[in-house]
């Protein structure tokens, strides 16, 4: 009897959710506000610190477009699916359009502020708490400007409407750099010990936005960091059991999964604490690992191969970089012939083709909890 009930639930609840999604009207998201790192940076580091170089952007934009990718990121596919323009970075003062949201993500950002310069650490000065300060300013100043401009309404065309912040989708994709930087500097045990602090600070950011009226949250977990080809390049003779069946560093993926486990638990708690919110937890790890472990079947080359940059005979030239050898030969970090068949763009970041593949799952609810398509993931009072 219990078993029959379980089978019933296992089969019919997902069906029901899909039916509800199919027959209920889609959400009317008016804007997207995104917080994160290079996985979703659409121009912050490029505008504020150093421009992203060619061949970044070559496939979709035909020029560098502030992203570390040959084309679009997951956040771009999300915007497209919701019928909204691609997000401008808050820090980009040139040609930006904030009518339908803004992007606070910046490459190298951590959840927990590390208080190190970008030169010392490679980390962004715009940790999650700073991104939230930037959002606060953005919200207050655009509201002010909108009021002052009323008479000259054409000036308002690139500003958000104050009443649309509540109907926005608030997206988070952050944590990978906290783990990566910790692994490089303090080691596995200390990274594990600091995960609760990372989760608490991420939850505080969500609570802060909720207090300001945000109602719909879409929270990505962190990917399989132990599968990043740049890490694997530096491992020559791994001891038995160090790598898993797909060639990924086991201990690193275990840490990423521990982060994800604690994040998922906290999302459950946040749902109880913030009753007027819809909070979706998205299993990016499962999608990325699924792709990496099935690269051939999905039409991609070996997941360890890197499309952009030069990594041979002990020589490493990053994507878009140039190295002069002592004998006068120059080596450039150019891109591969067919980026659409690669998963890894530069060893750390994914190609547009991989981002597109992951986004197809992300958008239709098949990797999210609850399993609702993104078009239906909003908070509703009814
Ligand atoms: C960085 O500074 C902030 C503010 O003083 C502090 O809360 C945080 O713990 C520091 N981070 C680290 C990793 O020491
Ligand atoms: C310079 O050194 C590189 C790497 O050893 C080699 O491939 C290249 O042929 C050399 N070029 C010249 C002009 O000797
Ligand atoms: C979501 O999309 C993926 C990839 O296109 C597909 O394999 C999967 O069956 C879809 N899932 C649902 C619930 O529609």
Coordinates of C-alpha atoms and ligand atoms in Angstrom, one line a residue:
X1 CA 0.0 0.0 0.0
X2 CA 2.7 2.4 1.0
X3 CA 4.7 1.4 -2.0
X4 CA 1.8 1.9 -4.3
X5 CA 1.4 5.4 -2.9
X6 CA 5.0 6.1 -3.4
X7 CA 4.9 4.9 -7.1
X8 CA 1.8 7.1 -7.5
X9 CA 3.6 10.1 -6.1
X10 CA 6.8 9.5 -8.1
X11 CA 4.9 9.3 -11.4
X12 CA 2.1 11.7 -11.0
X13 CA 3.6 14.6 -9.0
X14 CA 6.1 15.5 -11.8
X15 CA 3.4 15.0 -14.4
X16 CA 1.1 17.3 -12.4
X17 CA 3.7 20.0 -12.0
X18 CA 4.3 19.9 -15.8
X19 CA 0.6 20.1 -16.5
X20 CA 0.2 23.0 -14.1
X21 CA 3.1 24.7 -15.9
X22 CA 1.7 23.9 -19.3
X23 CA -1.8 25.3 -18.6
X24 CA -1.1 28.2 -16.3
X25 CA -0.1 31.5 -17.9
X26 CA 3.6 32.2 -17.9
X27 CA 5.1 34.7 -15.4
X28 CA 5.4 38.3 -16.5
X29 CA 9.0 38.9 -15.7
X30 CA 9.8 42.5 -16.4
X31 CA 13.5 42.4 -15.5
X32 CA 16.4 40.2 -14.4
X33 CA 18.9 41.1 -11.8
X34 CA 21.9 38.8 -11.7
X35 CA 24.7 38.2 -9.1
X36 CA 27.7 36.0 -9.8
X37 CA 31.1 35.5 -11.2
X38 CA 32.6 35.0 -14.7
X39 CA 30.1 32.2 -15.4
X40 CA 27.6 35.1 -15.8
X41 CA 29.7 38.3 -16.2
X42 CA 28.4 40.1 -19.2
X43 CA 30.9 43.0 -19.0
X44 CA 31.9 44.0 -15.5
X45 CA 35.5 43.1 -15.4
X46 CA 35.9 44.1 -19.0
X47 CA 34.5 47.6 -18.3
X48 CA 36.1 48.2 -14.9
X49 CA 39.5 46.5 -15.0
X50 CA 40.7 45.0 -18.3
X51 CA 38.9 44.4 -21.6
X52 CA 38.2 40.8 -22.6
X53 CA 40.2 40.1 -25.8
X54 CA 39.5 38.5 -29.1
X55 CA 38.7 35.6 -29.7
X56 CA 36.2 35.9 -26.9
X57 CA 32.9 36.7 -28.5
X58 CA 33.9 35.5 -31.9
X59 CA 31.0 33.0 -32.5
X60 CA 28.0 35.0 -31.5
X61 CA 28.9 38.7 -31.2
X62 CA 31.7 38.8 -33.8
X63 CA 33.8 40.8 -31.3
X64 CA 34.7 40.7 -27.7
X65 CA 31.5 41.3 -25.7
X66 CA 32.7 41.4 -22.0
X67 CA 32.2 37.7 -21.6
X68 CA 34.8 35.0 -21.2
X69 CA 33.3 32.8 -23.9
X70 CA 33.0 32.6 -27.7
X71 CA 29.4 33.6 -27.4
X72 CA 26.4 33.5 -25.0
X73 CA 26.4 32.5 -21.4
X74 CA 23.6 30.7 -19.5
X75 CA 22.3 34.1 -18.3
X76 CA 22.0 35.2 -21.9
X77 CA 19.9 32.1 -22.8
X78 CA 17.8 32.8 -19.8
X79 CA 17.1 36.4 -20.9
X80 CA 16.3 35.2 -24.4
X81 CA 13.9 32.6 -23.1
X82 CA 12.1 35.2 -21.1
X83 CA 11.9 37.5 -24.1
X84 CA 14.1 40.2 -22.4
X85 CA 17.2 41.9 -23.8
X86 CA 20.7 40.5 -22.9
X87 CA 21.7 42.1 -19.6
X88 CA 24.1 45.0 -19.5
X89 CA 26.6 45.1 -16.7
X90 CA 26.0 47.6 -14.0
X91 CA 29.6 48.7 -14.3
X92 CA 29.5 49.3 -18.0
X93 CA 29.0 53.0 -18.6
X94 CA 28.9 52.8 -22.4
X95 CA 25.8 51.8 -24.4
X96 CA 24.1 50.1 -21.5
X97 CA 20.4 49.4 -21.3
X98 CA 19.0 48.9 -17.9
X99 CA 15.3 49.0 -18.8
X100 CA 14.8 45.3 -18.1
X101 CA 17.4 44.7 -15.4
X102 CA 21.1 44.8 -14.7
X103 CA 24.0 42.4 -14.2
X104 CA 26.1 42.7 -11.1
X105 CA 28.2 39.6 -11.7
X106 CA 31.9 40.0 -12.2
X107 CA 34.6 37.6 -13.1
X108 CA 36.6 36.3 -10.1
X109 CA 33.9 37.2 -7.6
X110 CA 33.6 35.3 -4.4
X111 CA 30.7 35.0 -1.9
X112 CA 33.0 35.8 1.0
X113 CA 35.1 38.9 0.6
X114 CA 38.8 37.9 0.4
X115 CA 40.3 41.3 0.9
X116 CA 43.1 40.6 -1.6
X117 CA 43.9 42.8 -4.6
X118 CA 43.1 41.4 -8.0
X119 CA 46.8 41.3 -8.8
X120 CA 47.6 39.2 -5.7
X121 CA 44.8 36.8 -6.1
X122 CA 43.1 37.0 -9.5
X123 CA 39.9 37.6 -7.5
X124 CA 37.4 40.4 -8.2
X125 CA 37.1 43.3 -5.8
X126 CA 33.3 43.0 -6.3
X127 CA 32.4 40.1 -3.9
X128 CA 28.8 39.3 -3.4
X129 CA 28.3 41.9 -0.6
X130 CA 29.6 44.6 -2.9
X131 CA 27.3 43.4 -5.7
X132 CA 24.4 43.9 -3.3
X133 CA 25.6 47.4 -2.4
X134 CA 25.8 48.1 -6.1
X135 CA 22.2 46.8 -6.5
X136 CA 21.0 49.1 -3.6
X137 CA 22.6 52.1 -5.3
X138 CA 21.2 51.1 -8.7
X139 CA 17.7 50.8 -7.3
X140 CA 17.8 54.1 -5.4
X141 CA 19.5 56.2 -8.1
X142 CA 17.5 55.0 -11.0
X143 CA 14.3 55.7 -9.1
X144 CA 15.6 59.2 -8.4
X145 CA 16.6 59.9 -11.9
X146 CA 13.4 58.5 -13.2
X147 CA 11.4 61.0 -11.2
X148 CA 13.7 63.9 -12.1
X149 CA 13.5 63.0 -15.8
X150 CA 9.7 62.7 -16.0
X151 CA 9.4 65.8 -18.2
X152 CA 12.0 64.5 -20.6
X153 CA 10.7 61.0 -20.9
X154 CA 12.9 59.9 -23.7
X155 CA 15.8 60.0 -21.2
X156 CA 14.0 57.3 -19.2
X157 CA 14.0 54.7 -21.9
X158 CA 17.1 52.9 -20.5
X159 CA 16.0 53.0 -16.9
X160 CA 14.0 50.4 -15.0
X161 CA 10.6 51.2 -13.6
X162 CA 10.5 51.2 -9.8
X163 CA 7.3 49.2 -9.7
X164 CA 9.0 46.4 -11.7
X165 CA 11.6 45.3 -9.1
X166 CA 9.0 43.1 -7.5
X167 CA 8.3 41.3 -10.7
X168 CA 11.9 40.6 -11.5
X169 CA 13.8 37.4 -11.6
X170 CA 16.8 37.4 -9.2
X171 CA 19.5 35.0 -10.3
X172 CA 22.5 33.8 -8.4
X173 CA 25.5 31.8 -9.7
X174 CA 28.4 32.2 -7.3
X175 CA 30.6 30.1 -5.1
X176 CA 33.0 28.5 -7.6
X177 CA 35.8 31.0 -6.9
X178 CA 35.4 30.6 -3.1
X179 CA 36.1 27.0 -3.6
X180 CA 38.8 27.4 -6.3
X181 CA 40.7 30.1 -4.4
X182 CA 40.5 28.1 -1.2
X183 CA 41.8 25.0 -2.9
X184 CA 44.8 27.0 -4.2
X185 CA 45.6 28.7 -0.9
X186 CA 44.4 26.9 2.2
X187 CA 43.6 23.4 1.0
X188 CA 40.7 20.9 1.1
X189 CA 40.1 20.7 4.9
X190 CA 39.8 24.5 5.4
X191 CA 37.7 25.0 2.3
X192 CA 35.3 22.4 3.7
X193 CA 35.3 24.1 7.1
X194 CA 34.4 27.5 5.5
X195 CA 31.4 26.2 3.4
X196 CA 28.9 27.1 6.1
X197 CA 30.1 30.7 6.1
X198 CA 29.8 30.8 2.3
X199 CA 26.2 29.5 2.5
X200 CA 25.3 31.9 5.2
X201 CA 26.5 34.9 3.3
X202 CA 24.7 33.8 0.2
X203 CA 21.5 33.4 2.2
X204 CA 22.0 36.9 3.7
X205 CA 22.1 38.3 0.2
X206 CA 18.8 36.6 -0.7
X207 CA 17.2 37.8 2.6
X208 CA 18.4 41.4 1.9
X209 CA 16.8 41.4 -1.5
X210 CA 13.6 39.9 -0.1
X211 CA 13.4 42.7 2.5
X212 CA 13.5 45.1 -0.4
X213 CA 10.6 43.4 -2.2
X214 CA 12.3 40.8 -4.4
X215 CA 10.0 37.7 -4.7
X216 CA 11.4 35.3 -7.3
X217 CA 14.8 33.8 -6.8
X218 CA 16.6 31.4 -9.1
X219 CA 19.7 30.0 -7.5
X220 CA 22.4 27.9 -9.4
X221 CA 24.5 25.5 -7.5
X222 CA 28.2 25.2 -8.3
X223 CA 29.6 23.0 -11.1
X224 CA 32.1 20.1 -11.0
X225 CA 35.2 22.1 -10.4
X226 CA 37.3 18.9 -10.4
X227 CA 36.5 18.4 -14.1
X228 CA 37.9 21.8 -15.3
X229 CA 40.5 21.0 -18.0
X230 CA 42.9 23.7 -16.7
X231 CA 43.2 21.8 -13.4
X232 CA 43.6 18.5 -15.2
X233 CA 46.5 20.0 -17.4
X234 CA 48.7 20.3 -14.3
X235 CA 48.2 16.7 -13.1
X236 CA 50.7 14.4 -14.7
X237 CA 50.8 11.1 -12.7
X238 CA 47.7 10.9 -10.6
X239 CA 47.8 8.2 -7.9
X240 CA 45.2 5.4 -8.3
X241 CA 41.7 6.6 -7.3
X242 CA 42.6 10.3 -7.6
X243 CA 40.5 10.7 -10.7
X244 CA 37.0 9.4 -11.3
X245 CA 35.8 7.4 -14.3
X246 CA 35.5 10.6 -16.3
X247 CA 39.0 11.9 -15.4
X248 CA 37.8 14.5 -12.9
X249 CA 39.5 15.2 -9.5
X250 CA 37.4 13.3 -7.0
X251 CA 38.2 15.3 -3.9
X252 CA 37.5 18.6 -5.6
X253 CA 34.1 17.4 -6.9
X254 CA 33.3 16.1 -3.4
X255 CA 33.8 19.6 -2.0
X256 CA 31.7 21.2 -4.7
X257 CA 28.9 18.6 -3.9
X258 CA 29.2 19.4 -0.2
X259 CA 28.7 23.1 -1.0
X260 CA 25.7 22.1 -3.1
X261 CA 24.2 19.9 -0.4
X262 CA 24.5 22.7 2.2
X263 CA 23.1 25.2 -0.3
X264 CA 20.1 23.1 -1.1
X265 CA 19.3 22.6 2.6
X266 CA 19.6 26.4 3.1
X267 CA 17.2 27.0 0.2
X268 CA 14.7 24.7 2.0
X269 CA 15.1 26.8 5.2
X270 CA 14.9 30.1 3.2
X271 CA 11.5 29.0 1.8
X272 CA 10.2 28.6 5.3
X273 CA 11.7 31.9 6.5
X274 CA 10.6 33.9 3.4
X275 CA 7.0 32.8 2.9
X276 CA 6.3 35.3 0.1
X277 CA 8.9 34.1 -2.2
X278 CA 9.4 31.5 -4.9
X279 CA 13.0 30.1 -4.5
X280 CA 14.2 27.7 -7.2
X281 CA 17.4 25.6 -6.6
X282 CA 19.0 24.7 -9.9
X283 CA 21.3 21.7 -10.2
X284 CA 24.0 23.1 -12.6
X285 CA 26.4 20.5 -11.3
X286 CA 24.2 17.6 -12.6
X287 CA 23.8 19.3 -16.0
X288 CA 27.6 20.0 -16.4
X289 CA 28.7 16.6 -15.1
X290 CA 26.0 14.9 -17.3
X291 CA 27.5 16.7 -20.3
X292 CA 31.1 16.0 -19.4
X293 CA 30.5 12.3 -18.8
X294 CA 28.6 11.9 -22.0
X295 CA 30.5 14.3 -24.3
X296 CA 30.8 12.0 -27.2
X297 CA 27.2 10.9 -27.2
X298 CA 26.1 14.5 -27.1
X299 CA 28.2 15.3 -30.1
X300 CA 31.2 17.0 -28.4
X301 CA 34.9 16.2 -28.4
X302 CA 36.6 14.9 -25.2
X303 CA 35.6 17.1 -22.3
X304 CA 39.2 17.7 -21.3
X305 CA 40.1 19.4 -24.7
X306 CA 40.3 23.1 -24.6
X307 CA 39.2 25.2 -27.6
X308 CA 41.0 28.4 -27.0
X309 CA 44.7 28.9 -25.9
X310 CA 47.9 27.0 -26.5
X311 CA 48.7 24.2 -24.1
X312 CA 51.4 21.9 -25.4
X313 CA 55.0 20.8 -24.6
X314 CA 54.8 22.5 -21.2
X315 CA 54.0 25.8 -22.8
X316 CA 50.8 27.5 -21.7
X317 CA 49.4 30.5 -23.4
X318 CA 45.9 31.7 -22.4
X319 CA 43.0 32.4 -24.7
X320 CA 43.8 35.6 -26.6
X321 CA 47.4 35.8 -25.2
X322 CA 50.7 35.9 -26.9
X323 CA 54.1 34.5 -25.7
X324 CA 57.5 35.3 -27.3
X325 CA 59.9 32.3 -26.9
X326 CA 63.6 33.1 -26.3
X327 CA 64.4 32.1 -29.9
X328 CA 62.0 34.7 -31.4
X329 CA 59.1 32.4 -32.2
X330 CA 55.7 33.8 -31.1
X331 CA 53.0 31.6 -29.8
X332 CA 49.4 32.8 -29.7
X333 CA 46.5 31.5 -27.7
X334 CA 44.1 31.2 -30.7
X335 CA 40.8 29.3 -30.8
X336 CA 40.0 26.0 -32.3
X337 CA 38.4 25.5 -35.8
X338 CA 35.0 24.3 -34.5
X339 CA 34.1 25.8 -31.1
X340 CA 30.7 24.3 -31.4
X341 CA 32.1 20.8 -30.8
X342 CA 34.0 21.8 -27.6
X343 CA 32.7 21.9 -24.1
X344 CA 35.6 23.9 -22.6
X345 CA 36.3 27.3 -24.1
X346 CA 39.5 28.3 -22.2
X347 CA 40.0 25.5 -19.7
X348 CA 37.8 27.1 -17.0
X349 CA 34.8 28.6 -18.9
X350 CA 32.4 26.8 -21.1
X351 CA 31.8 27.3 -24.8
X352 CA 28.6 28.8 -26.1
X353 CA 27.6 25.4 -27.4
X354 CA 28.0 23.9 -23.9
X355 CA 26.1 26.8 -22.3
X356 CA 23.3 26.3 -24.8
X357 CA 23.1 22.6 -24.0
X358 CA 23.0 23.2 -20.3
X359 CA 20.5 26.1 -20.7
X360 CA 18.1 23.8 -22.6
X361 CA 17.8 21.7 -19.4
X362 CA 17.9 24.7 -17.1
X363 CA 15.0 26.4 -18.8
X364 CA 12.5 23.6 -19.0
X365 CA 12.7 22.7 -15.3
X366 CA 14.4 19.3 -15.7
X367 CA 17.3 20.3 -13.3
X368 CA 15.5 22.5 -10.9
X369 CA 13.8 22.1 -7.6
X370 CA 10.8 22.5 -7.8
X371 CA 10.8 21.1 -11.4
X372 CA 9.0 24.0 -13.0
X373 CA 10.1 25.7 -16.2
X374 CA 11.8 29.1 -15.7
X375 CA 8.9 30.8 -17.5
X376 CA 6.6 29.6 -14.6
X377 CA 9.0 29.9 -11.6
X378 CA 7.6 33.2 -10.3
X379 CA 6.0 33.9 -6.9
X380 CA 2.2 34.2 -7.2
X381 CA -0.3 35.0 -4.5
X382 CA -3.1 32.9 -6.0
Ligands
LIG1 C1 37.5 40.6 4.6 O1 37.1 41.8 5.3 C2 35.7 41.7 5.8 C3 35.4 43.1 6.4 O2 36.4 43.6 7.2 C4 35.6 40.6 6.8 O3 34.2 40.5 7.2 C5 35.9 39.3 6.1 O4 35.9 38.2 7.0 C6 37.4 39.4 5.5 N1 37.6 38.2 4.8 C7 38.6 37.4 5.0 C8 38.7 36.1 4.2 O5 39.4 37.6 5.9
LIG2 C1 61.7 28.0 -31.3 O1 61.4 27.1 -30.3 C2 60.2 26.4 -30.5 C3 59.9 25.5 -29.3 O2 61.0 24.8 -28.9 C4 60.2 25.6 -31.8 O3 59.0 24.9 -32.0 C5 60.5 26.5 -33.0 O4 60.6 25.8 -34.2 C6 61.8 27.4 -32.7 N1 61.9 28.4 -33.8 C7 63.0 28.7 -34.3 C8 63.0 29.8 -35.4 O5 64.0 28.1 -34.1
LIG3 C1 14.0 19.4 -21.3 O1 14.9 19.6 -22.4 C2 15.8 18.5 -22.5 C3 16.8 18.9 -23.6 O2 16.2 19.5 -24.7 C4 15.0 17.2 -22.8 O3 15.9 16.1 -23.0 C5 14.1 16.9 -21.7 O4 13.3 15.8 -21.9 C6 13.2 18.1 -21.4 N1 12.4 17.9 -20.1 C7 11.2 18.3 -19.9 C8 10.6 18.0 -18.6 O5 10.5 18.9 -20.8

